[in-house]
Coordinates of C-alpha atoms in Angstrom, one line a residue:
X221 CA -21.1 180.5 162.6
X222 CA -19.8 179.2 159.3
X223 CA -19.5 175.2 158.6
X224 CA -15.6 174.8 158.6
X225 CA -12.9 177.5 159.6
X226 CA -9.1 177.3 157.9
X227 CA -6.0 180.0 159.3
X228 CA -3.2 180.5 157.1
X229 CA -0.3 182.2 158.0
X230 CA 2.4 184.2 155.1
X231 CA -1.5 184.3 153.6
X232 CA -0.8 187.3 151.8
X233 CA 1.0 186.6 149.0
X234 CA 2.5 183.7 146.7
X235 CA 1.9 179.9 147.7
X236 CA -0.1 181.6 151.6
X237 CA -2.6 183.3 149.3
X238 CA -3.2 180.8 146.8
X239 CA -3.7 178.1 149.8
X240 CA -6.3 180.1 151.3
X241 CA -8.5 181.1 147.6
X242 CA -8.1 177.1 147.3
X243 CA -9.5 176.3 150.7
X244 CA -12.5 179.1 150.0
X245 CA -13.2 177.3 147.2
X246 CA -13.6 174.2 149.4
X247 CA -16.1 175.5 151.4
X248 CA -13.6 177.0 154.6
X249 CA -14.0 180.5 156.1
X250 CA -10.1 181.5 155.7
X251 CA -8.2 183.7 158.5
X252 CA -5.5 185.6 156.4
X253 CA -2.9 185.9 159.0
X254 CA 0.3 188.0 157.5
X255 CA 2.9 190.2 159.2
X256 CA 2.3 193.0 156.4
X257 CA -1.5 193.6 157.1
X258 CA -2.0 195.8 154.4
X259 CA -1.3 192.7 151.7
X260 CA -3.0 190.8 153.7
X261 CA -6.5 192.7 153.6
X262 CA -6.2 193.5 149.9
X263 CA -5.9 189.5 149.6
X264 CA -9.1 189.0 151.9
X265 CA -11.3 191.6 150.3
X266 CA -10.5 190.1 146.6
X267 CA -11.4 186.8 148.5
X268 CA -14.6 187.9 150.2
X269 CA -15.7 191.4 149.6
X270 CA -17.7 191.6 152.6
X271 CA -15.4 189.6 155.1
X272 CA -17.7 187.0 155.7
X273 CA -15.6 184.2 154.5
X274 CA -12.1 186.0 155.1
X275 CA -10.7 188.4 157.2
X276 CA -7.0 189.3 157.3
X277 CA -4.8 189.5 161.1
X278 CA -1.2 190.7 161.3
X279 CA 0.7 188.8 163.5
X280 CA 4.1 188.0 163.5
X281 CA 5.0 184.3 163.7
X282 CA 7.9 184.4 165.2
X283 CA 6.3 186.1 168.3
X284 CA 4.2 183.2 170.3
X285 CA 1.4 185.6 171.6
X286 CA 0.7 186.9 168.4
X287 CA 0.2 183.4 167.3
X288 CA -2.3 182.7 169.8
X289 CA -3.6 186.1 169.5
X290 CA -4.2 185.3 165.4
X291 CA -6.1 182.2 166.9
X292 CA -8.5 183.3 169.5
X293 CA -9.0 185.9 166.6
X294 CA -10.2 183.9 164.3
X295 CA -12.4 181.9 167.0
X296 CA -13.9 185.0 167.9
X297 CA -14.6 185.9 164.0
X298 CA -16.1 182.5 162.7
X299 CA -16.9 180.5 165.7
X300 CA -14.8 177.8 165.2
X301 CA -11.7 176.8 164.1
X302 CA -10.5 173.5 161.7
X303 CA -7.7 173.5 160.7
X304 CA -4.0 175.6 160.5
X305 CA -1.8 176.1 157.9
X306 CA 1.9 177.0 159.2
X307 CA 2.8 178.3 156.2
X308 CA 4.6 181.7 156.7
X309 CA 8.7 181.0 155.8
X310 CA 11.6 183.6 155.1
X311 CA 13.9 182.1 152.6
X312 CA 17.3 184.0 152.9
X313 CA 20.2 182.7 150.7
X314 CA 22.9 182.4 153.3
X315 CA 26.5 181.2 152.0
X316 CA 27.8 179.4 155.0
X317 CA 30.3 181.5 156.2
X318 CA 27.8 185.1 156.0
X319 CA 25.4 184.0 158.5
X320 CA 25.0 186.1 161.4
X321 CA 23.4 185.7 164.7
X322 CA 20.6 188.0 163.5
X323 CA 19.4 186.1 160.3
X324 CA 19.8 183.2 162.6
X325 CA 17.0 184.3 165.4
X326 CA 15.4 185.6 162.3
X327 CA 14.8 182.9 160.0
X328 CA 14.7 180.0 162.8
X329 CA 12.2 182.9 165.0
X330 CA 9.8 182.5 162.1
X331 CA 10.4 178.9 159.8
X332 CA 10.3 176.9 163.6
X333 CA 8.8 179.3 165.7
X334 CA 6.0 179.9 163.5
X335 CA 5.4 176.1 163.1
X336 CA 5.8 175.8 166.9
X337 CA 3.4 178.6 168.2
X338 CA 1.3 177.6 165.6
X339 CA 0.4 174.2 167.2
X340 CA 0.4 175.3 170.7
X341 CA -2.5 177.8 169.8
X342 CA -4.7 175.1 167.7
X343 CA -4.3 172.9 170.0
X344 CA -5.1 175.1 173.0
X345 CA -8.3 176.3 170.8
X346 CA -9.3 172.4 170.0
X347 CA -9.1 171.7 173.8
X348 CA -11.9 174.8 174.6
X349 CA -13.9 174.0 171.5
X350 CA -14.2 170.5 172.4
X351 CA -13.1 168.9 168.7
X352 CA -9.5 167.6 167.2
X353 CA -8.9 169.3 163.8
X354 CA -6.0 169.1 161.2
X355 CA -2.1 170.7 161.5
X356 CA -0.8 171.7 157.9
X357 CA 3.0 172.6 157.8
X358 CA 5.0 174.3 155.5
X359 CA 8.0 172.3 154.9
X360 CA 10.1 172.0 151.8
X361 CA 11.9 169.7 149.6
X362 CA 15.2 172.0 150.9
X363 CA 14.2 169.9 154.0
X364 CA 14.4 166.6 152.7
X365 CA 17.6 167.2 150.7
X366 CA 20.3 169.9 152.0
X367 CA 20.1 172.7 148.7
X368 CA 23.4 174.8 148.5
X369 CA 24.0 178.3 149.6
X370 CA 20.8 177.8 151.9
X371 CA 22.1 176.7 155.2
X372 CA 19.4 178.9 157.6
X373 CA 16.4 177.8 155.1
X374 CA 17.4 174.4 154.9
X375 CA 17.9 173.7 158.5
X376 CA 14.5 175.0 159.4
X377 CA 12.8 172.8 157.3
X378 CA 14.3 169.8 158.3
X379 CA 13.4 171.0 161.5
X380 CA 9.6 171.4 160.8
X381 CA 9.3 167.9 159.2
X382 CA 11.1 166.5 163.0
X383 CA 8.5 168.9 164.8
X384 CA 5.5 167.2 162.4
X385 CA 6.2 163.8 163.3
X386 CA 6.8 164.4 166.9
X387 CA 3.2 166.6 167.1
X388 CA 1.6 164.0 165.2
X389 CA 3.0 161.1 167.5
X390 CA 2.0 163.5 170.8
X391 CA -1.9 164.3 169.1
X392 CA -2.8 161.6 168.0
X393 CA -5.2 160.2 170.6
X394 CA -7.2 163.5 170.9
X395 CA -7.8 163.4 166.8
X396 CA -5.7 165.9 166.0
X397 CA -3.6 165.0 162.6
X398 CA -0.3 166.6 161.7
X399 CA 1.2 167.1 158.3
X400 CA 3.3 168.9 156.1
X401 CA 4.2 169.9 152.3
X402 CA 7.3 170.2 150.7
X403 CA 7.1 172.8 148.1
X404 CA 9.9 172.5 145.2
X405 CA 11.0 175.5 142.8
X406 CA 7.5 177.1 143.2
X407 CA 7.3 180.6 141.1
X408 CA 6.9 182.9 143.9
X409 CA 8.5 186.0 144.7
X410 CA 11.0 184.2 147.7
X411 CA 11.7 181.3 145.2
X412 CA 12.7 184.5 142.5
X413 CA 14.9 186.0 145.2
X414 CA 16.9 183.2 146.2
X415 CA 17.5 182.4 142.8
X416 CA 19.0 186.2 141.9
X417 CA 20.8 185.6 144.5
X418 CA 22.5 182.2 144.2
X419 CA 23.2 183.6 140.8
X420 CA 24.6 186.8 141.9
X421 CA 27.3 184.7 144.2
X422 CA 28.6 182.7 141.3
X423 CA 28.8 185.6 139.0
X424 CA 25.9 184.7 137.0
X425 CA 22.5 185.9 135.6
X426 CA 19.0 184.7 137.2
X427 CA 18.1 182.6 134.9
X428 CA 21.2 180.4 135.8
X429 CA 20.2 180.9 139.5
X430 CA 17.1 179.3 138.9
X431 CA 18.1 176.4 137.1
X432 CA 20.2 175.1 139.9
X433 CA 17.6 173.8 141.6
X434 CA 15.2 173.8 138.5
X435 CA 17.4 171.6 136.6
X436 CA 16.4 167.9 137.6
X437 CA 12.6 168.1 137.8
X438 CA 11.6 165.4 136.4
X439 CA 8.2 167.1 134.9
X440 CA 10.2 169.7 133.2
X441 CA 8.6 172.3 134.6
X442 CA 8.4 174.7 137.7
X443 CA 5.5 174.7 140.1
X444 CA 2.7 176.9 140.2
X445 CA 1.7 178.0 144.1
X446 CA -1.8 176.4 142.9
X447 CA 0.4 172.7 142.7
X448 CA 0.9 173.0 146.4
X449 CA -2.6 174.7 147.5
X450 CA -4.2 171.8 145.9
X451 CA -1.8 169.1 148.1
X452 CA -3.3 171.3 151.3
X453 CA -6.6 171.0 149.9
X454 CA -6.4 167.2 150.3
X455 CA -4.8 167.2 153.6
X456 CA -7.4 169.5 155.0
X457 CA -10.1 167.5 154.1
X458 CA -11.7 164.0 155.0
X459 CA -10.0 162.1 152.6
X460 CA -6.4 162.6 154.5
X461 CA -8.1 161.5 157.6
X462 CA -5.9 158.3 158.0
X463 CA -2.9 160.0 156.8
X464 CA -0.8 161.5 159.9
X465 CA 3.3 162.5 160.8
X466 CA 3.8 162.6 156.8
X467 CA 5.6 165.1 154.5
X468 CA 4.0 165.4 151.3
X469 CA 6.7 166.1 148.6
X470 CA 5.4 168.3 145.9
X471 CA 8.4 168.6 143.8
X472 CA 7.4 167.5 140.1
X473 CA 10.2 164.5 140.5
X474 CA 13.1 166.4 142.2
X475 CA 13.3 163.9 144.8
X476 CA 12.3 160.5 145.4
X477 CA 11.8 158.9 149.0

């Protein structure tokens, strides 16, 4: 049984992959959890070549069995389990009037969903291993601040900051903290899709797509994924221990609260 277990869900690409090769890093056995298995055991074996230290699961988050089933999964695997990462997010760009009651179920099945399931299985595993552990969501600063075109994204995230606060309010006496992050214009393949496409609604190139939401960063420059795995790093280990119901803004100055 390995020291301290991590699962990370949307682990097999972009800000999901670079969270779990920075929580290997910091000692964790990572659980890869994906809906496209394939990425996700290319990422494990570059992470641990002989699946000691991570081992890739499809599930997919929107489904709550496949949640738990990603869970007891990693249980079985490592012996133990530490802490979650809800990271896994779609990211449509939805001008107001297109959305339909598919993307809707979509997008809300897996940016809520996810997050939801995702507790309900930790914490069903922390009550039959006997120990608390840590809650890591995936929010974003599109759900501290409504960002045009991005009603369906936008909405979820707000909603997973509410559904933080609330989880963190209802575990607290059994140990159990509850956070999230709040990515900014991270360069990821999502963040590069909505920004095509925001351009491709107002006539315009990429590039101008971008810098609608890359425009008031204060640092002047967009995010790596390795900005954000290194905000999960802290608040999967001891020195967050205090810290609990909060949303860490990792913007580079977009917003201030």
């Amino acid at each position: 049984m390995v020291e301290k277990v991590a699962l990370v869900t949307g682990a097999g690409q972009g800000i999901g992959l670079k969270i779990a090769e920075r929580l290997l890093k910091d000692g964790f056995a990572v659980s890869l959890v994906d809906y496209n298995l394939e990425t996700a055991q290319k990422a494990a074996e570059t992470l641990s070549s002989d699946g000691s230290k991570a081992i890739a699961i499809k599930a997919d988050v929107s489904k709550r069995d496949d949640v738990f089933s990603a869970v007891n999964e990693t249980v079985d695997r490592f012996g133990d389990l530490h802490v979650i990462v809800n990271n896994a997010g779609l990211g449509p760009t939805t001008p107001i009037d297109t959305i339909t009651e598919d993307q809707f179920r979509k997008v809300y099945g897996v940016n809520v969903g996810g997050v939801l399931w995702g507790i309900q299985a930790a914490h069903a595993a922390w009550k039959k291993l006997g120990h608390s552990g840590k809650i890591i969501n995936g929010a974003s600063q599109a759900g501290v601040v409504g960002n045009p075109n991005l009603a369906l994204y936008s909405g979820t995230k707000f909603a997973v900051r509410g559904i933080t606060q609330v989880a963190a309010r209802d575990l607290a006496e059994e140990g159990i903290t509850v956070n999230a992050y709040a990515p900014g214009i991270v360069k990821t393949p999502m963040m590069m899709d909505i920004a095509h496409n925001v351009g491709k609604n107002a006539g315009k190139d990429d590039e101008w797509g971008m810098q609608q939401f890359a425009k008031n960063i204060a640092l002047k420059r967009l995010s790596e994924p390795e900005d954000v795995a290194a905000v999960v790093s802290f608040l999967a280990g001891k020195d967050s221990d205090y810290i609990t119901g909060q949303t860490i803004i990792v913007d580079g100055g977009m917003q201030f609260h």
